[in-house]
Coordinates of C-alpha atoms in Angstrom, one line a residue:
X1 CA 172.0 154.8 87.2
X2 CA 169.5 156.2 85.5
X3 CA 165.8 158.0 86.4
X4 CA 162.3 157.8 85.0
X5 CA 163.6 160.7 83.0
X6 CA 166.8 159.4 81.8
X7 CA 168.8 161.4 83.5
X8 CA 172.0 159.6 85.2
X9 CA 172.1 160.1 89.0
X10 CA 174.7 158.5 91.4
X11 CA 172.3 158.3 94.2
X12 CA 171.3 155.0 95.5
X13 CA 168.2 156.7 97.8
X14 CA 165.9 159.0 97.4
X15 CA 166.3 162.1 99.4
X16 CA 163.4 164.5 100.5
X17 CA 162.2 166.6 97.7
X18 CA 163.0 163.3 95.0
X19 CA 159.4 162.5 94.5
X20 CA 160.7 162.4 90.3
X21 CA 163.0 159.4 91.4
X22 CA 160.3 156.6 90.9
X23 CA 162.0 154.5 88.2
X24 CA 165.6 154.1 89.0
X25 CA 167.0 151.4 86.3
X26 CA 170.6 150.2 86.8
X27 CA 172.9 148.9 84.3
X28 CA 176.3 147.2 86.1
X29 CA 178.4 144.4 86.5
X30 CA 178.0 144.3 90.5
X31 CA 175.1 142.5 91.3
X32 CA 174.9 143.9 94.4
X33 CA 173.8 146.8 93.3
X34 CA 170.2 144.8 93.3
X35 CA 169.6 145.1 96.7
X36 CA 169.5 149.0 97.2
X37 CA 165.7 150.0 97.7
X38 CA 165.9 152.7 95.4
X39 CA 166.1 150.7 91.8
X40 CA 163.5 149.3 90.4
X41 CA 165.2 147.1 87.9
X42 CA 168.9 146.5 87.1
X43 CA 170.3 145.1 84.1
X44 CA 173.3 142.2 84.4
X45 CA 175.8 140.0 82.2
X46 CA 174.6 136.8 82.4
X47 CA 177.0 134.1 80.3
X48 CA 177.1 136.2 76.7
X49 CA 173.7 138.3 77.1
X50 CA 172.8 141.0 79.8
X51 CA 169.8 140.7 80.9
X52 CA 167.2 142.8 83.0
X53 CA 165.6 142.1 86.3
X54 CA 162.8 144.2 88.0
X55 CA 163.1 144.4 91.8
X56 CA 159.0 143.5 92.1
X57 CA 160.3 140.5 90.7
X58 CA 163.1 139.5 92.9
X59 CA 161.0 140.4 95.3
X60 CA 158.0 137.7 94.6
X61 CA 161.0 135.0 94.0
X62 CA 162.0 134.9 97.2
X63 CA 158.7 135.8 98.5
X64 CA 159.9 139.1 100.2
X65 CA 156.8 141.5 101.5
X66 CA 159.2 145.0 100.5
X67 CA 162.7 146.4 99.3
X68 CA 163.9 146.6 102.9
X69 CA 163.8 142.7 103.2
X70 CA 165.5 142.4 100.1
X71 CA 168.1 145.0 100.9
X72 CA 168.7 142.8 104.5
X73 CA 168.7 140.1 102.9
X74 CA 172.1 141.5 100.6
X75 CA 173.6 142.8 103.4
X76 CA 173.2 139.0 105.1
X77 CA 173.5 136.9 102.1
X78 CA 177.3 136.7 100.4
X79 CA 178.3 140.0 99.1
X80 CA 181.6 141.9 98.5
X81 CA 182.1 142.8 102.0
X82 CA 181.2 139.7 104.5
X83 CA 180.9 135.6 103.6
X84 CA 177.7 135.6 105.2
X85 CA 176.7 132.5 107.6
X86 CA 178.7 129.6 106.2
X87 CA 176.1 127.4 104.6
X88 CA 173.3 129.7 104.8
X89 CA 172.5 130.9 101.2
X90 CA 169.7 132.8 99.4
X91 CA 166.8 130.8 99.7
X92 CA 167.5 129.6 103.8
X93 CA 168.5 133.4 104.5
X94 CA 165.3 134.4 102.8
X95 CA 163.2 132.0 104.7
X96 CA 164.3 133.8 108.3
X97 CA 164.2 137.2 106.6
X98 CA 160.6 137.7 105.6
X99 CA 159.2 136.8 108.8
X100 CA 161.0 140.2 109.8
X101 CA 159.0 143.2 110.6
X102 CA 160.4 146.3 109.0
X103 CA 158.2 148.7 109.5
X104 CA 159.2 152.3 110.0
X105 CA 162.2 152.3 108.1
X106 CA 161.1 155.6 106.3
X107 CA 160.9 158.0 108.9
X108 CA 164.5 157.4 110.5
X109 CA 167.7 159.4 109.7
X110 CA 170.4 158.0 108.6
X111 CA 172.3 156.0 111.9
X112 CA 168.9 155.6 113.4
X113 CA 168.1 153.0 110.2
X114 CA 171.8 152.0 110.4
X115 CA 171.2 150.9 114.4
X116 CA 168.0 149.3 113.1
X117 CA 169.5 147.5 110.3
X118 CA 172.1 146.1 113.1
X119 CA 169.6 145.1 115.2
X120 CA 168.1 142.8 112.5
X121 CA 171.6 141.5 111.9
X122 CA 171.5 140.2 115.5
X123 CA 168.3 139.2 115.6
X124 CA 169.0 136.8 112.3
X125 CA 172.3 135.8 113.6
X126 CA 170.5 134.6 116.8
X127 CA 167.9 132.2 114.6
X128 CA 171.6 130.8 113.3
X129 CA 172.8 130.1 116.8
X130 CA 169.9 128.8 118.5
X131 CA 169.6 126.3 114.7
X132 CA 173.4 125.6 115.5
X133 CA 173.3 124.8 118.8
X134 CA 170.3 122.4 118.5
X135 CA 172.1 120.6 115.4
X136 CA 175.0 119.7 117.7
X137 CA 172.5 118.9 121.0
X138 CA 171.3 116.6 118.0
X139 CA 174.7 114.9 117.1
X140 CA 175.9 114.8 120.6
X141 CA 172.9 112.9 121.6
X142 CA 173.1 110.3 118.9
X143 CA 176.6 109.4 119.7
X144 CA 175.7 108.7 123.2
X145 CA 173.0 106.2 122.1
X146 CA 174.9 104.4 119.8
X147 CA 177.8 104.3 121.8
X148 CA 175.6 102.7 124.7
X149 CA 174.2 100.0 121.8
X150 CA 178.1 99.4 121.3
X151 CA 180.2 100.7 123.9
X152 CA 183.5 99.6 122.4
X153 CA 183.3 100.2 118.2
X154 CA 186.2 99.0 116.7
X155 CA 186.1 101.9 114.3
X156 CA 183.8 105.2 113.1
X157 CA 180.6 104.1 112.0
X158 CA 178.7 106.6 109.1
X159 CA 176.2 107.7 111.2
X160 CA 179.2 109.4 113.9
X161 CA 181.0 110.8 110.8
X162 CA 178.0 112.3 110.1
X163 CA 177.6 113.5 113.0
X164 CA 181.2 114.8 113.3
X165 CA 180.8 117.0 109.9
X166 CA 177.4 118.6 111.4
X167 CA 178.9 119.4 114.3
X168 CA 182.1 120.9 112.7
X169 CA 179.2 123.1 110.5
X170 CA 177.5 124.1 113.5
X171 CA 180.3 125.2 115.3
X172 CA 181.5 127.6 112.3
X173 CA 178.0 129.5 112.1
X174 CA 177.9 129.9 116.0
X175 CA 181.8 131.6 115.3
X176 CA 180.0 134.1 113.5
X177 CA 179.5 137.7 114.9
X178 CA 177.7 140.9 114.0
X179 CA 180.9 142.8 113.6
X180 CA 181.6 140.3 110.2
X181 CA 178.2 142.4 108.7
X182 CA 179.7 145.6 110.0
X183 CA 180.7 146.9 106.2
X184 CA 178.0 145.7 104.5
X185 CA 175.7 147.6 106.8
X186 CA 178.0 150.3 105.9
X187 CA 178.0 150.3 102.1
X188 CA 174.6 148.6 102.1
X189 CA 172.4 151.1 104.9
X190 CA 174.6 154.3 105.0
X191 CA 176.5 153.8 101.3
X192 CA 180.1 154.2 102.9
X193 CA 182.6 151.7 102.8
X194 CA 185.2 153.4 105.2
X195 CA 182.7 155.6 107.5
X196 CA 184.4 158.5 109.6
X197 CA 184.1 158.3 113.1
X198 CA 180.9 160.6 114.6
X199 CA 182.1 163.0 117.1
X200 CA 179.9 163.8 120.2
X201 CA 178.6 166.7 118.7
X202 CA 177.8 165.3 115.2
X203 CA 180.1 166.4 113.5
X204 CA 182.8 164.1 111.6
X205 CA 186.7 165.3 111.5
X206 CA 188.2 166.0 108.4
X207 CA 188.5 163.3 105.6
X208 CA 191.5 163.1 104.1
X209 CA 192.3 164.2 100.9
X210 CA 192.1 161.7 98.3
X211 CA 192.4 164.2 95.7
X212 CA 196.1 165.0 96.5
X213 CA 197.1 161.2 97.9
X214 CA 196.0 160.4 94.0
X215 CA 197.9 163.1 92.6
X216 CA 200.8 162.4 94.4
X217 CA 201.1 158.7 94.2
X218 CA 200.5 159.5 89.7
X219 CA 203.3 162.1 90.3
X220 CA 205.6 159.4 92.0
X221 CA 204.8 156.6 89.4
X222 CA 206.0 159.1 86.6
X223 CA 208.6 160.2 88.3
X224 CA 210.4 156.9 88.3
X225 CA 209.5 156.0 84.9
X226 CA 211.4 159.5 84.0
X227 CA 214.3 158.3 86.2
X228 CA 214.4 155.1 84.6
X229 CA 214.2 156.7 81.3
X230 CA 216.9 159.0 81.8
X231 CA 219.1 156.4 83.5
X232 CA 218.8 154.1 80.2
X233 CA 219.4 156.8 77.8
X234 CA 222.2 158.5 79.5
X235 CA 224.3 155.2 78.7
X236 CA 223.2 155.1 75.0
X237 CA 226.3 156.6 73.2
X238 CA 225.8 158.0 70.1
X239 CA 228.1 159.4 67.5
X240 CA 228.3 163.4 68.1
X241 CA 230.0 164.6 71.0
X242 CA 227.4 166.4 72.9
X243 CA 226.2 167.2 76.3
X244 CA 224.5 164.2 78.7
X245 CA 221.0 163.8 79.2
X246 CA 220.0 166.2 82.6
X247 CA 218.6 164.3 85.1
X248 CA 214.6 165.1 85.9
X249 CA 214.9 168.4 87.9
X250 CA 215.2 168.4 91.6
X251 CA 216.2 164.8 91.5
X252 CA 219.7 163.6 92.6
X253 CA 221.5 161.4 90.0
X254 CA 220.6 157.2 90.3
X255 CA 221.3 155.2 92.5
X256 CA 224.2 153.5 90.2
X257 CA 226.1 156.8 90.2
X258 CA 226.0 157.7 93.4
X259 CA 227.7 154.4 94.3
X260 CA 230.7 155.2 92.2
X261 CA 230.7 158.8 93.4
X262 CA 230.6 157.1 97.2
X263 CA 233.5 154.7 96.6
X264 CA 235.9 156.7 94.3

């Protein structure tokens, strides 16, 4: 990303002290880098052309009063960590959202906007139930009255298959929980996709060290394409009599010839 001054920055937030940090422009393939409040416009391929989108105006399309509706609106809508409420896209999520009061936002730390961010989450996800739950009252009720107008149908009628496919959609929106938004409130409110745990006095234990697990899982890949390269080339004969290839150091000798050392 880059800042009013053209500088690149990895930060998705201002911190305290950022006041310089008022035009944050992103250039990606990830759309849903669109949602952090922080950028002001991000640039994405769309078909053969990449085009640019300012947040002000993704904002006024879905009628959003400020960035913190549009961020909860990513973190409810589809996105690369939770399906969202199954039929509930863009424009029906943004309809519940912007009715939200987020005021405040600003002066909390960190897990304080991360609990308020949850709480959202539930409230939205509540809306969903109670819609769910009258949808299938709904169907319910309909079948009883046609089935009183024609108490022995010979088969389904339209209207009850219908009614059955409403109820099957209502039924999978009230199987949704808050714990399905738990990592996109992560990556979305507190930018980490595999949060340590918080001990009791605020501190977090040690990460582990992804420096070395990379280095040794490079070191193990090119270890076995030395030992495969050695293992080819030490049945190559060629015409001067001269010593076989060594194996890699430290290694013992393949598999193959440790079987014929086992059975002779």
């Amino acid at each position: 990303m880059a800042d009013g001054s053209g500088r690149l920055t990895d930060r998705r937030r201002p911190i305290a002290g950022d006041a310089e940090l008022e035009n944050v422009r992103v250039i990606t393939k990830d759309s849903d880098l669109a949602v952090y409040e922080v950028s002001t416009s991000i640039t994405l391929p769309v078909g053969n052309q990449w085009k640019t989108f300012q947040k002000q105006d993704l904002l006024y399309r879905h009628q959003l009063p400020t960035p913190a509706h549009h961020l909860l609106l990513g973190i409810l809508t589809t996105n690369d960590y939770t399906g969202g409420a199954p039929f509930y896209g863009l424009v029906s999520d943004a309809d519940i959202v912007r009715k939200f009061e987020l005021e405040g936002l600003e002066e909390l730390n960190d897990q304080e906007r991360l609990e308020r961010f949850k709480h959202y989450v539930a409230h939205y996800l509540k809306i969903v139930h109670d819609n769910a739950a009258k949808v299938i009252e709904t169907a319910v009720r309909s079948r009883a009255e046609r089935l009183k107008q024609n108490p022995n149908p010979t088969r389904s009628s339209k209207a009850d298959e219908k009614d059955s496919r409403r109820i099957e959609k209502a039924q999978s929106q009230l199987s949704v929980g808050t714990e399905q938004f738990n990592h996109a409130l992560q990556a979305f409110v507190n930018f980490t996709e595999h949060p340590l745990r918080v001990d009791r006095d605020g501190t977090t234990p040690c990460a582990p060290d992804t420096h070395n697990r990379v280095r040794s899982i490079i070191q193990g890949t090119e270890l076995k394409k030395a030992y495969a390269n050695w293992e080819r080339f030490s049945k190559i004969r060629t015409p001067h009599a001269g010593p076989s290839a060594t194996a890699p150091i430290n290694q013992e000798p393949p598999l193959t010839q440790r079987a014929m050392q086992q059975s002779a």
